[in-house]
C-alpha positions as protocol buffer text, in pm:
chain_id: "A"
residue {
  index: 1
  type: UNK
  ca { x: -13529 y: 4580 z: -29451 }
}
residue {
  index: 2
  type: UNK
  ca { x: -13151 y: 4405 z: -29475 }
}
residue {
  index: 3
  type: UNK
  ca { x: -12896 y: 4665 z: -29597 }
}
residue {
  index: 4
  type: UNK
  ca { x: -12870 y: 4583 z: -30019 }
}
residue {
  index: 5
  type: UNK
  ca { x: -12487 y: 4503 z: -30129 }
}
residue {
  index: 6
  type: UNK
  ca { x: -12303 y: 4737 z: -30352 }
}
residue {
  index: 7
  type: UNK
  ca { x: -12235 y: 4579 z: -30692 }
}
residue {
  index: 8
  type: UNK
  ca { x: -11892 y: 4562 z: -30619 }
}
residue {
  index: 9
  type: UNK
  ca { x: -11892 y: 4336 z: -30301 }
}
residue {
  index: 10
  type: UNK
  ca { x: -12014 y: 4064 z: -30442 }
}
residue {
  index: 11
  type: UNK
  ca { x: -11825 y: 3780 z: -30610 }
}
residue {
  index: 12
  type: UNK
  ca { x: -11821 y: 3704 z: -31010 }
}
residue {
  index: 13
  type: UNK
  ca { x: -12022 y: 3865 z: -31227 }
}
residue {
  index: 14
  type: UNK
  ca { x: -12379 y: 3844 z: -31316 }
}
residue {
  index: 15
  type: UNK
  ca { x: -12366 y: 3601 z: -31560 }
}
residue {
  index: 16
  type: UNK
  ca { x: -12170 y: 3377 z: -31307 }
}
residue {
  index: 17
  type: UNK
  ca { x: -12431 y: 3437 z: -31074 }
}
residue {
  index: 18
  type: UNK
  ca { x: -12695 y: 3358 z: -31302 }
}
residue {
  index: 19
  type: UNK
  ca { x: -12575 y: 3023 z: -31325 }
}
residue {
  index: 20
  type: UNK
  ca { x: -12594 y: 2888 z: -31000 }
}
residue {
  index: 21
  type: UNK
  ca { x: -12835 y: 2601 z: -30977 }
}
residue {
  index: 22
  type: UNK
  ca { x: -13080 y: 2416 z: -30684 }
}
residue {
  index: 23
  type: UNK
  ca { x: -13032 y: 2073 z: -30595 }
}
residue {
  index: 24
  type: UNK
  ca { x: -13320 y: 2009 z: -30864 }
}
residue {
  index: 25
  type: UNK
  ca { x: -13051 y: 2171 z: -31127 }
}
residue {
  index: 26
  type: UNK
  ca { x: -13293 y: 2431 z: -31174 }
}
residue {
  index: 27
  type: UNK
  ca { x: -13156 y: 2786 z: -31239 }
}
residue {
  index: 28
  type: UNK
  ca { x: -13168 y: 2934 z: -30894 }
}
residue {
  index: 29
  type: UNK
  ca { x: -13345 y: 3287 z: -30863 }
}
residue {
  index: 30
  type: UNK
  ca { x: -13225 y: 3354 z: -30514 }
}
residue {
  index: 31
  type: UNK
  ca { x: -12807 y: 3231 z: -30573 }
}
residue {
  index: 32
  type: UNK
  ca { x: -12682 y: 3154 z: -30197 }
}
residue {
  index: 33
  type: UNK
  ca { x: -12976 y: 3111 z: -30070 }
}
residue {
  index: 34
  type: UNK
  ca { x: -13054 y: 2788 z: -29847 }
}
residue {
  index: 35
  type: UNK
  ca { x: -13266 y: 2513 z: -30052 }
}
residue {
  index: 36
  type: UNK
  ca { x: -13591 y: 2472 z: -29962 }
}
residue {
  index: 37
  type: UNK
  ca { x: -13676 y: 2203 z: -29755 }
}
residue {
  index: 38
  type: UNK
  ca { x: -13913 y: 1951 z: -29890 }
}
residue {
  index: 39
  type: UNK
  ca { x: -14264 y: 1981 z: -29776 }
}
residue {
  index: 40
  type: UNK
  ca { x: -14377 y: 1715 z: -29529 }
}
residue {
  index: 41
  type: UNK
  ca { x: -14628 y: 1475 z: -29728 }
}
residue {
  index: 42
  type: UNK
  ca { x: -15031 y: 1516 z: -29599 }
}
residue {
  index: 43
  type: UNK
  ca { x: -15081 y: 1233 z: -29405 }
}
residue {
  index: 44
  type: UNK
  ca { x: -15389 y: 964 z: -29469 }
}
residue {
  index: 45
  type: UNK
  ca { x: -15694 y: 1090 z: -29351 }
}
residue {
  index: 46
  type: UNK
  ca { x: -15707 y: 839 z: -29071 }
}
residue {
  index: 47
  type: UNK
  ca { x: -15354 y: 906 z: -28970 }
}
residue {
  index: 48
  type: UNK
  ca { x: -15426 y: 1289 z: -28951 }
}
residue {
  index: 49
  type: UNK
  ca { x: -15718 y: 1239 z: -28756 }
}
residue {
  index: 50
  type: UNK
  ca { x: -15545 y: 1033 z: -28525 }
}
residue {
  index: 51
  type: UNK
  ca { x: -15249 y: 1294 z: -28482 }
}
residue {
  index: 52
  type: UNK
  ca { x: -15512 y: 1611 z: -28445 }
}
residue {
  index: 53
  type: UNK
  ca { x: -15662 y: 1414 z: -28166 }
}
residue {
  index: 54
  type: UNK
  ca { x: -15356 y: 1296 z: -27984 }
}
residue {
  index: 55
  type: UNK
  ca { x: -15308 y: 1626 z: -27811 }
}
residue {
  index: 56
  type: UNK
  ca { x: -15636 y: 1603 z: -27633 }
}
residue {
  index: 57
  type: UNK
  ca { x: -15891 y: 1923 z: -27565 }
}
residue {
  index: 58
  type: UNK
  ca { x: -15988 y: 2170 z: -27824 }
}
residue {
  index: 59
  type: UNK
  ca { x: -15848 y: 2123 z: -28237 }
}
residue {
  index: 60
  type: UNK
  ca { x: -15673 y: 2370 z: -28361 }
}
residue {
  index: 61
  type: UNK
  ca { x: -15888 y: 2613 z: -28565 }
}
residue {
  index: 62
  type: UNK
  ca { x: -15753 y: 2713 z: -28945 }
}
residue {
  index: 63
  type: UNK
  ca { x: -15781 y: 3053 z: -29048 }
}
residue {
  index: 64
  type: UNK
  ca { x: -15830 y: 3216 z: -29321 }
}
residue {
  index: 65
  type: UNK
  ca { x: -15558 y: 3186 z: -29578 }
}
residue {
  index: 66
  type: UNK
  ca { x: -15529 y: 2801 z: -29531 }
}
residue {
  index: 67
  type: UNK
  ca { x: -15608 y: 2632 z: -29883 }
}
residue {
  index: 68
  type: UNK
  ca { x: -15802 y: 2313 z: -29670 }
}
residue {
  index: 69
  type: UNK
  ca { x: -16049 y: 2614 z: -29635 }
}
residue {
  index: 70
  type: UNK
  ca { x: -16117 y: 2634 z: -29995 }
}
residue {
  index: 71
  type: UNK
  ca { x: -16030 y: 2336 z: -30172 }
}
residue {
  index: 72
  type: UNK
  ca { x: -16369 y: 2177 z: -30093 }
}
residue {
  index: 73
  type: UNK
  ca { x: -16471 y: 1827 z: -29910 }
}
residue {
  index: 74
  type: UNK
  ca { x: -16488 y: 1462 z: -30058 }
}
residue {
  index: 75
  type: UNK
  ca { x: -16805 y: 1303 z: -29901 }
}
residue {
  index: 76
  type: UNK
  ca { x: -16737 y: 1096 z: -29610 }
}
residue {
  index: 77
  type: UNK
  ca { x: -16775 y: 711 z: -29711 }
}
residue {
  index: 78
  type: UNK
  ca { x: -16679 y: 543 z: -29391 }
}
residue {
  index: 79
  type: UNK
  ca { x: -16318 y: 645 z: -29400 }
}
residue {
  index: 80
  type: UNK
  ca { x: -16243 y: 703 z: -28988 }
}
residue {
  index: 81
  type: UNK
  ca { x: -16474 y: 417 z: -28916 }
}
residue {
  index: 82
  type: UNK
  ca { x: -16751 y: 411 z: -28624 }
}
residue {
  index: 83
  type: UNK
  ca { x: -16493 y: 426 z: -28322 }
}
residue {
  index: 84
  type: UNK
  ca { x: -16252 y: 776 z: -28498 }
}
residue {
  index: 85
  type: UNK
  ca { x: -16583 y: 891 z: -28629 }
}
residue {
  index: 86
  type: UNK
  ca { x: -16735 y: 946 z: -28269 }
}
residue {
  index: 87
  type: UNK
  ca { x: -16435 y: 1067 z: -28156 }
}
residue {
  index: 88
  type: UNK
  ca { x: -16345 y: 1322 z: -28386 }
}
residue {
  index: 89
  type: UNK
  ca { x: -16745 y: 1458 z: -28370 }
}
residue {
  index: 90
  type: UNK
  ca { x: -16699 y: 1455 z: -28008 }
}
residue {
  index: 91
  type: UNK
  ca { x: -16373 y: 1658 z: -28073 }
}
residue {
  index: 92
  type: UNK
  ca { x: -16547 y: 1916 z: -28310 }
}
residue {
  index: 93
  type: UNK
  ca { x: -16793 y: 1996 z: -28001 }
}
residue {
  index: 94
  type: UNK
  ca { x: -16587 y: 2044 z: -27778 }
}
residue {
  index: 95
  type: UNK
  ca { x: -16357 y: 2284 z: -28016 }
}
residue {
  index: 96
  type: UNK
  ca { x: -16689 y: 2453 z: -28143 }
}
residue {
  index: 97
  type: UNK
  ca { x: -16819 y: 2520 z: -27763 }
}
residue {
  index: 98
  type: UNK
  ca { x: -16459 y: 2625 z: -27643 }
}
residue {
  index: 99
  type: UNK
  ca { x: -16439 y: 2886 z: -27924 }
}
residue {
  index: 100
  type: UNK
  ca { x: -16725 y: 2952 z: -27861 }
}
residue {
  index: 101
  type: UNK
  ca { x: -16932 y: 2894 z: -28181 }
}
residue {
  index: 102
  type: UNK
  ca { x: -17278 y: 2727 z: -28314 }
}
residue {
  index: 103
  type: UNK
  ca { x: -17103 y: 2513 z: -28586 }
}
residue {
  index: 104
  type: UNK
  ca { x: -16772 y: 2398 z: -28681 }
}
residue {
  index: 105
  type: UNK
  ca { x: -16670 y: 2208 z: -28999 }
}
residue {
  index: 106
  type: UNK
  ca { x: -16410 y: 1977 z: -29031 }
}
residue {
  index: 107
  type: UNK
  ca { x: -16214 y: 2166 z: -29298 }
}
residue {
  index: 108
  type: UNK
  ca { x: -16179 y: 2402 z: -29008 }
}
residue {
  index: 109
  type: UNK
  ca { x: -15966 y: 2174 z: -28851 }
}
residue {
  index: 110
  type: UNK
  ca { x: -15724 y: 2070 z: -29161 }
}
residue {
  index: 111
  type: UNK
  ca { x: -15982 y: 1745 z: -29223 }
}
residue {
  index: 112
  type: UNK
  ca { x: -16136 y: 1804 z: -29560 }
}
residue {
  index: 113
  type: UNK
  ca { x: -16437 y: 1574 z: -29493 }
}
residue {
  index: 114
  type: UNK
  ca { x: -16804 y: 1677 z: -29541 }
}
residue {
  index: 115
  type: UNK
  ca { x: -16844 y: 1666 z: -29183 }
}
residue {
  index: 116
  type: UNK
  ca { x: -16961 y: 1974 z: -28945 }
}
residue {
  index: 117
  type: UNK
  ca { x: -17148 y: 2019 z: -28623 }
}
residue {
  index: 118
  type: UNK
  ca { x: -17410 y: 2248 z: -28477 }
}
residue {
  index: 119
  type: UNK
  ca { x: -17555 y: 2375 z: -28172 }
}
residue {
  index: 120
  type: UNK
  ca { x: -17699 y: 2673 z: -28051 }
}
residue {
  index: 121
  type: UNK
  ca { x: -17811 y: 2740 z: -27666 }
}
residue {
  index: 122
  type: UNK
  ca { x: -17942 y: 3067 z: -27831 }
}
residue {
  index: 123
  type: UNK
  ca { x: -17852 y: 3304 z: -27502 }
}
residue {
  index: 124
  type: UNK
  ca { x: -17956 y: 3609 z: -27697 }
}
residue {
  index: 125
  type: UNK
  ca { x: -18256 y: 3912 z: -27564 }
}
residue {
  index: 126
  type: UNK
  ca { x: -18580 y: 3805 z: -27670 }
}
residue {
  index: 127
  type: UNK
  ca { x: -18570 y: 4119 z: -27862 }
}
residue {
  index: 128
  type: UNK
  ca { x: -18310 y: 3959 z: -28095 }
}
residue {
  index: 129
  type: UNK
  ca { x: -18434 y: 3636 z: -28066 }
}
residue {
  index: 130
  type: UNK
  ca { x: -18735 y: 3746 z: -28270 }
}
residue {
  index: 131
  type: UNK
  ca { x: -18604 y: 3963 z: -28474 }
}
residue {
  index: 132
  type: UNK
  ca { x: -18388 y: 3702 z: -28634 }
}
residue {
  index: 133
  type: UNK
  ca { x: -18580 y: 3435 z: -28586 }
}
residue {
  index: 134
  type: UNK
  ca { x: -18287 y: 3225 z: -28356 }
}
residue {
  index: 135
  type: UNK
  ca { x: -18411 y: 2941 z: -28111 }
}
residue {
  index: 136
  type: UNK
  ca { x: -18239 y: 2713 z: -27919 }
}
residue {
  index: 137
  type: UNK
  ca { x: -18091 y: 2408 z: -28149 }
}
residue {
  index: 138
  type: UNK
  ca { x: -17965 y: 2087 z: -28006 }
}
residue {
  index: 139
  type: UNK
  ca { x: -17633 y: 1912 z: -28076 }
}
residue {
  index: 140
  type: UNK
  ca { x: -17635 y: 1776 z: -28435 }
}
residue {
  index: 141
  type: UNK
  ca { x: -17367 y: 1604 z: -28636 }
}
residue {
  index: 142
  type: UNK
  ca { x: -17408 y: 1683 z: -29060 }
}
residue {
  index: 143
  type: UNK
  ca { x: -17236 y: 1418 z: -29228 }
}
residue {
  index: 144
  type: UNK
  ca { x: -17240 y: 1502 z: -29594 }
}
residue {
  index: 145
  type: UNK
  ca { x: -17518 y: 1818 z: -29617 }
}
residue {
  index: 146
  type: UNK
  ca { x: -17692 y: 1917 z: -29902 }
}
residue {
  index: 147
  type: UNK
  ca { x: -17941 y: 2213 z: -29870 }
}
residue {
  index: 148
  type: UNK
  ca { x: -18146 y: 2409 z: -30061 }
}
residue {
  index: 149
  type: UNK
  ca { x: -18359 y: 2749 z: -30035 }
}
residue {
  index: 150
  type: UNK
  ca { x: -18728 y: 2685 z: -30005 }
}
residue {
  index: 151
  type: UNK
  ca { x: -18937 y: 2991 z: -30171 }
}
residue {
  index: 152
  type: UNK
  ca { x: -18803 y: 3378 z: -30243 }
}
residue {
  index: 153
  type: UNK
  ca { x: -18751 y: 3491 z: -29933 }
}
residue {
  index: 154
  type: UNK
  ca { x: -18379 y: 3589 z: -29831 }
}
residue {
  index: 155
  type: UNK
  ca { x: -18254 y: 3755 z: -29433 }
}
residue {
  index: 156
  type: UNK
  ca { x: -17968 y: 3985 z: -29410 }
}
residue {
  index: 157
  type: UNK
  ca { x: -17761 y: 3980 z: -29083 }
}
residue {
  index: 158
  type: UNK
  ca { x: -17426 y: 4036 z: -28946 }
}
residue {
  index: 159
  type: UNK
  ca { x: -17234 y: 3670 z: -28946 }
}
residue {
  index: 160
  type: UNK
  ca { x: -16871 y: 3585 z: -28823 }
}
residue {
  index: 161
  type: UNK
  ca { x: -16650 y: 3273 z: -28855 }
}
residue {
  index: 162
  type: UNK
  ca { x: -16437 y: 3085 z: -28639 }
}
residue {
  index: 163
  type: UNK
  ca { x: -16172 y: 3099 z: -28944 }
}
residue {
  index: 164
  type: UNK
  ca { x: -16193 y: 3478 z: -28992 }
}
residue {
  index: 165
  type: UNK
  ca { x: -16154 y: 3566 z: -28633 }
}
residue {
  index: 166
  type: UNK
  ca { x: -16221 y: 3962 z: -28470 }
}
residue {
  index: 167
  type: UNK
  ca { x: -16470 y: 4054 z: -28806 }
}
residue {
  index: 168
  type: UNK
  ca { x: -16811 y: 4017 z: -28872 }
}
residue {
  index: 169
  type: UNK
  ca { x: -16995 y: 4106 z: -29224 }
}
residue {
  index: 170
  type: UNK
  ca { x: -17407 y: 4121 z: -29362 }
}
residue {
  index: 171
  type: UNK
  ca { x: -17467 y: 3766 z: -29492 }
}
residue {
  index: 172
  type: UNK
  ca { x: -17826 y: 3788 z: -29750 }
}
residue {
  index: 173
  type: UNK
  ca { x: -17952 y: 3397 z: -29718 }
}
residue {
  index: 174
  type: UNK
  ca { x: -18252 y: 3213 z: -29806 }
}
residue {
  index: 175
  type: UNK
  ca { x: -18453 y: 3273 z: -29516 }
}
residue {
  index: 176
  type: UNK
  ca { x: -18606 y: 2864 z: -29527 }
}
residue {
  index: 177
  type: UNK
  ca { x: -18379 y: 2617 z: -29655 }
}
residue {
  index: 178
  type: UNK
  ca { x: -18451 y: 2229 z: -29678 }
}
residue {
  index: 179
  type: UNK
  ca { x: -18139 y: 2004 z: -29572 }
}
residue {
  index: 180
  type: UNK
  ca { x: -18066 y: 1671 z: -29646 }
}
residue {
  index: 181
  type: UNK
  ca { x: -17808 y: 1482 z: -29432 }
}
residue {
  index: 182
  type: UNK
  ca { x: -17673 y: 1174 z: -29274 }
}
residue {
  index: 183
  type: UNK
  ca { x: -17590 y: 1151 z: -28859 }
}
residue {
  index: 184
  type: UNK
  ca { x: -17323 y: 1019 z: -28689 }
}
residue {
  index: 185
  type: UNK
  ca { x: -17502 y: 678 z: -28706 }
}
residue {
  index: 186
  type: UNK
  ca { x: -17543 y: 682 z: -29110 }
}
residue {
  index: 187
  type: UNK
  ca { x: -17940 y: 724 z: -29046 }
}
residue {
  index: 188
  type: UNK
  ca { x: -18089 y: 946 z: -29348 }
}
residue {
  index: 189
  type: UNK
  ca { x: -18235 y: 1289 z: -29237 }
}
residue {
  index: 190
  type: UNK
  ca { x: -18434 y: 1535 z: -29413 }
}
residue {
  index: 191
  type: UNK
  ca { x: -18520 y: 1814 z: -29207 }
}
residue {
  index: 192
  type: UNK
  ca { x: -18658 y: 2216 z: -29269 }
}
residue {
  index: 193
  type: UNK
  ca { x: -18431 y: 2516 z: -29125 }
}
residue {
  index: 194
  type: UNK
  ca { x: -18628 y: 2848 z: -29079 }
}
residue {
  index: 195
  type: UNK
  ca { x: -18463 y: 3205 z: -28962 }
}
residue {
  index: 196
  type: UNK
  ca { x: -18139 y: 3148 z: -28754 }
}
residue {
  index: 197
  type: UNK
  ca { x: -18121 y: 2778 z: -28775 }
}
residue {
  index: 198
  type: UNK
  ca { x: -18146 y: 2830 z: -29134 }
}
residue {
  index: 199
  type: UNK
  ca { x: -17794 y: 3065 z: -29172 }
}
residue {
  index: 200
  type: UNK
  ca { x: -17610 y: 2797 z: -28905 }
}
residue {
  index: 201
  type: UNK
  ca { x: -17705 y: 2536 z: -29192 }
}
residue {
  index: 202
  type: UNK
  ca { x: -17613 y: 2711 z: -29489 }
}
residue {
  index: 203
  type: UNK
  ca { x: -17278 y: 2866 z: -29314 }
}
residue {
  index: 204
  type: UNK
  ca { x: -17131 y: 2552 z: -29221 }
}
residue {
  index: 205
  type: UNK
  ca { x: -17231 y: 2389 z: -29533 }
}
residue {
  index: 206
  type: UNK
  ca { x: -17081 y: 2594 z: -29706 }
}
residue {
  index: 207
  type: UNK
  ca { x: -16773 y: 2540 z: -29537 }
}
residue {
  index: 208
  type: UNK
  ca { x: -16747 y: 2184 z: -29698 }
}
residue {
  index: 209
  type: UNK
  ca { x: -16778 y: 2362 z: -30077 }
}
residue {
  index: 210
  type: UNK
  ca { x: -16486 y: 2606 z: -30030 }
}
residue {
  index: 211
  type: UNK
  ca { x: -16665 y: 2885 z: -29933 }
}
residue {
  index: 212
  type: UNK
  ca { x: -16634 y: 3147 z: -29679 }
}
residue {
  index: 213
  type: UNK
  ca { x: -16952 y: 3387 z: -29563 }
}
residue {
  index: 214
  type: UNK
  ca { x: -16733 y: 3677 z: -29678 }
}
residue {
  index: 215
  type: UNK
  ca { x: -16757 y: 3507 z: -30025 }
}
residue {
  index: 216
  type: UNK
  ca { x: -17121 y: 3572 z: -30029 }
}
residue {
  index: 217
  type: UNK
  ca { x: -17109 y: 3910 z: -29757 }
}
residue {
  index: 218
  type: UNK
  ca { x: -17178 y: 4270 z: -29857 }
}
residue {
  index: 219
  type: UNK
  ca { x: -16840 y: 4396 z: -29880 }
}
residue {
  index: 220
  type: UNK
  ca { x: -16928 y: 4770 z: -29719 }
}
residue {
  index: 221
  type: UNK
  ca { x: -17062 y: 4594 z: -29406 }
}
residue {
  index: 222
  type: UNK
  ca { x: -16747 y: 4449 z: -29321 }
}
residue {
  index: 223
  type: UNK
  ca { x: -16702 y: 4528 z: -28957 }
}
residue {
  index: 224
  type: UNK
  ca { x: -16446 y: 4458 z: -28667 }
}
residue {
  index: 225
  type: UNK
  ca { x: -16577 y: 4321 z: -28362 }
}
residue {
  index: 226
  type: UNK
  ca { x: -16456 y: 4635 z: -28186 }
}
residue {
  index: 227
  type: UNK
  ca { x: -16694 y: 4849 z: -28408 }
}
residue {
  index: 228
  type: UNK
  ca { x: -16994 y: 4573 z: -28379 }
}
residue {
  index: 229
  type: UNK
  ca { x: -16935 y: 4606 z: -27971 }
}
residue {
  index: 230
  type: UNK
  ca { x: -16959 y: 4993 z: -28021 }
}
residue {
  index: 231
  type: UNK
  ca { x: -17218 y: 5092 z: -28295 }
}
residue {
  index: 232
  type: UNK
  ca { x: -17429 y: 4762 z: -28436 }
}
residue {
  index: 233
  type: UNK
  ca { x: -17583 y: 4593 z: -28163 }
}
residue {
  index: 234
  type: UNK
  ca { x: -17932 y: 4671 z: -28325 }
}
residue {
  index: 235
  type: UNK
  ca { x: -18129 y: 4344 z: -28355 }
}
residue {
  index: 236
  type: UNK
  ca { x: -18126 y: 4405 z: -28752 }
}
residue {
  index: 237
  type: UNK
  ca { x: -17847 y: 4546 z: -28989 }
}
residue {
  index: 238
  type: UNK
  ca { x: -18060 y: 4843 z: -29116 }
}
residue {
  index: 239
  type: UNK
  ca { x: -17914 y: 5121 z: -28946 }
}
residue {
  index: 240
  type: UNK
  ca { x: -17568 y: 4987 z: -29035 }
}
residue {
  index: 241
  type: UNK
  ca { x: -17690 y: 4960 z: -29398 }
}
residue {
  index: 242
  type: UNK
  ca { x: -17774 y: 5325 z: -29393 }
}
residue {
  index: 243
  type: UNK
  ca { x: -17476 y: 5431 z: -29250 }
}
residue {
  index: 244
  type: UNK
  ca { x: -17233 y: 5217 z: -29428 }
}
residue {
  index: 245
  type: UNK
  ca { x: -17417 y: 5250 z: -29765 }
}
residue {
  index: 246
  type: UNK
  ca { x: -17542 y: 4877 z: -29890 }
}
residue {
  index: 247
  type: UNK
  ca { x: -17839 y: 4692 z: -29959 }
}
residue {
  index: 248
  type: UNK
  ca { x: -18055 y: 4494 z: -29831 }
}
residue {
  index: 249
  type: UNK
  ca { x: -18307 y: 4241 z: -29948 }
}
residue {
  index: 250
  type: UNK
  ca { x: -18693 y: 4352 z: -29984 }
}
């Protein structure tokens, strides 16, 4: 903490002070303090596509904090055209498999399209495989997603983000959902998610709303990677519900 100035070492009085001005000629809270400089204007969607993939390799990943995480998506109407399009897909992969992840959504690169991608090798023990119903899921590009649950039935696991990075929390989702979508080619798909699949889908869609899992988590389960690594590797969160005192669905 800077050392605070007696009252006497500073120049004029209060009211004197109280009178300084910014360049706006609004009173100034913070008299002597530098203006602030202008914020940069957001660049046109094709121009800050262009600049993100100037650099080359793996985007950037927001974190949390960043208000492109939560201000929502427009639908994408053809604004990149065919040629960005591909290449900023391609450049989502290769950001999502670097992390490494199973999805990535464009607000988590600064775009705020209602774009994401998926894929899942699955390398996980069969033990966990079943358990949470994950198989292997190939390379898909969700140009604006829509799902919703099919029937009652809800899973509870652990789920992390990209954008939250080093935490993971219990995530209760509709075990089946339907999803309806366009590729990267503008073909129409309709297509049903069960078990694992089904939480990639909803997660990254809900990406292009605003949301964040930890919007929808059980707060007690929230859990550093360290203390997943150490004491919830179970293939289900119910010892970690009984020990960290939540619920879980029937």
């Amino acid at each position: 903490m800077a050392a605070i100035p007696s009252a006497d070492s500073s120049s004029g009085s209060s009211a004197d002070r109280s009178d300084e001005r910014s360049a706006d000629g609004s009173a100034d809270r913070f008299p002597g303090r530098l203006p602030r400089p202008p914020r940069p204007p957001r660049l046109p969607l094709v121009e800050r596509v262009e600049e993100l993939l100037a650099a080359g390799g793996p985007l950037p990943i927001v974190a949390a904090g960043d208000p492109v995480l939560r201000q929502g998506t427009r639908p994408y109407d053809g604004e990149l055209g065919p040629a960005l399009l591909a290449r900023f897909v391609a450049a989502l992969r290769l950001t999502m498999r670097a992390a490494p992840g199973v999805g990535l959504a464009a607000p988590q690169v600064g775009v705020p399209l209602r774009i994401a991608v998926i894929e899942d090798p699955a390398p996980v023990p069969e033990e966990v495989a079943l358990a949470r119903g994950r198989v292997p899921q190939p390379y898909r590009v969700l140009v604006n997603p829509s799902y919703e649950p099919l029937g009652p039935a809800r899973a509870a696991f652990f789920e992390g983000c990209l954008s939250v990075p080093g935490w993971q929390a219990v995530v209760a989702r509709p075990a089946e959902v339907r999803l309806t979508r366009q590729d990267e080619q503008g073909r129409a798909l309709d297509e049903v998610f069960r078990g694992w699949p089904a939480r990639i889908v909803q997660h990254e869609s809900d990406h292009l709303d605003g949301l964040l899992y930890l919007d929808r988590a059980e707060p007690r389960s929230l859990a550093s990677n360290e203390a997943m690594a150490e004491r919830w590797t179970q293939p289900t969160p119910h010892e970690a519900a009984r020990e960290l005192g939540f619920g879980l669905p029937e």
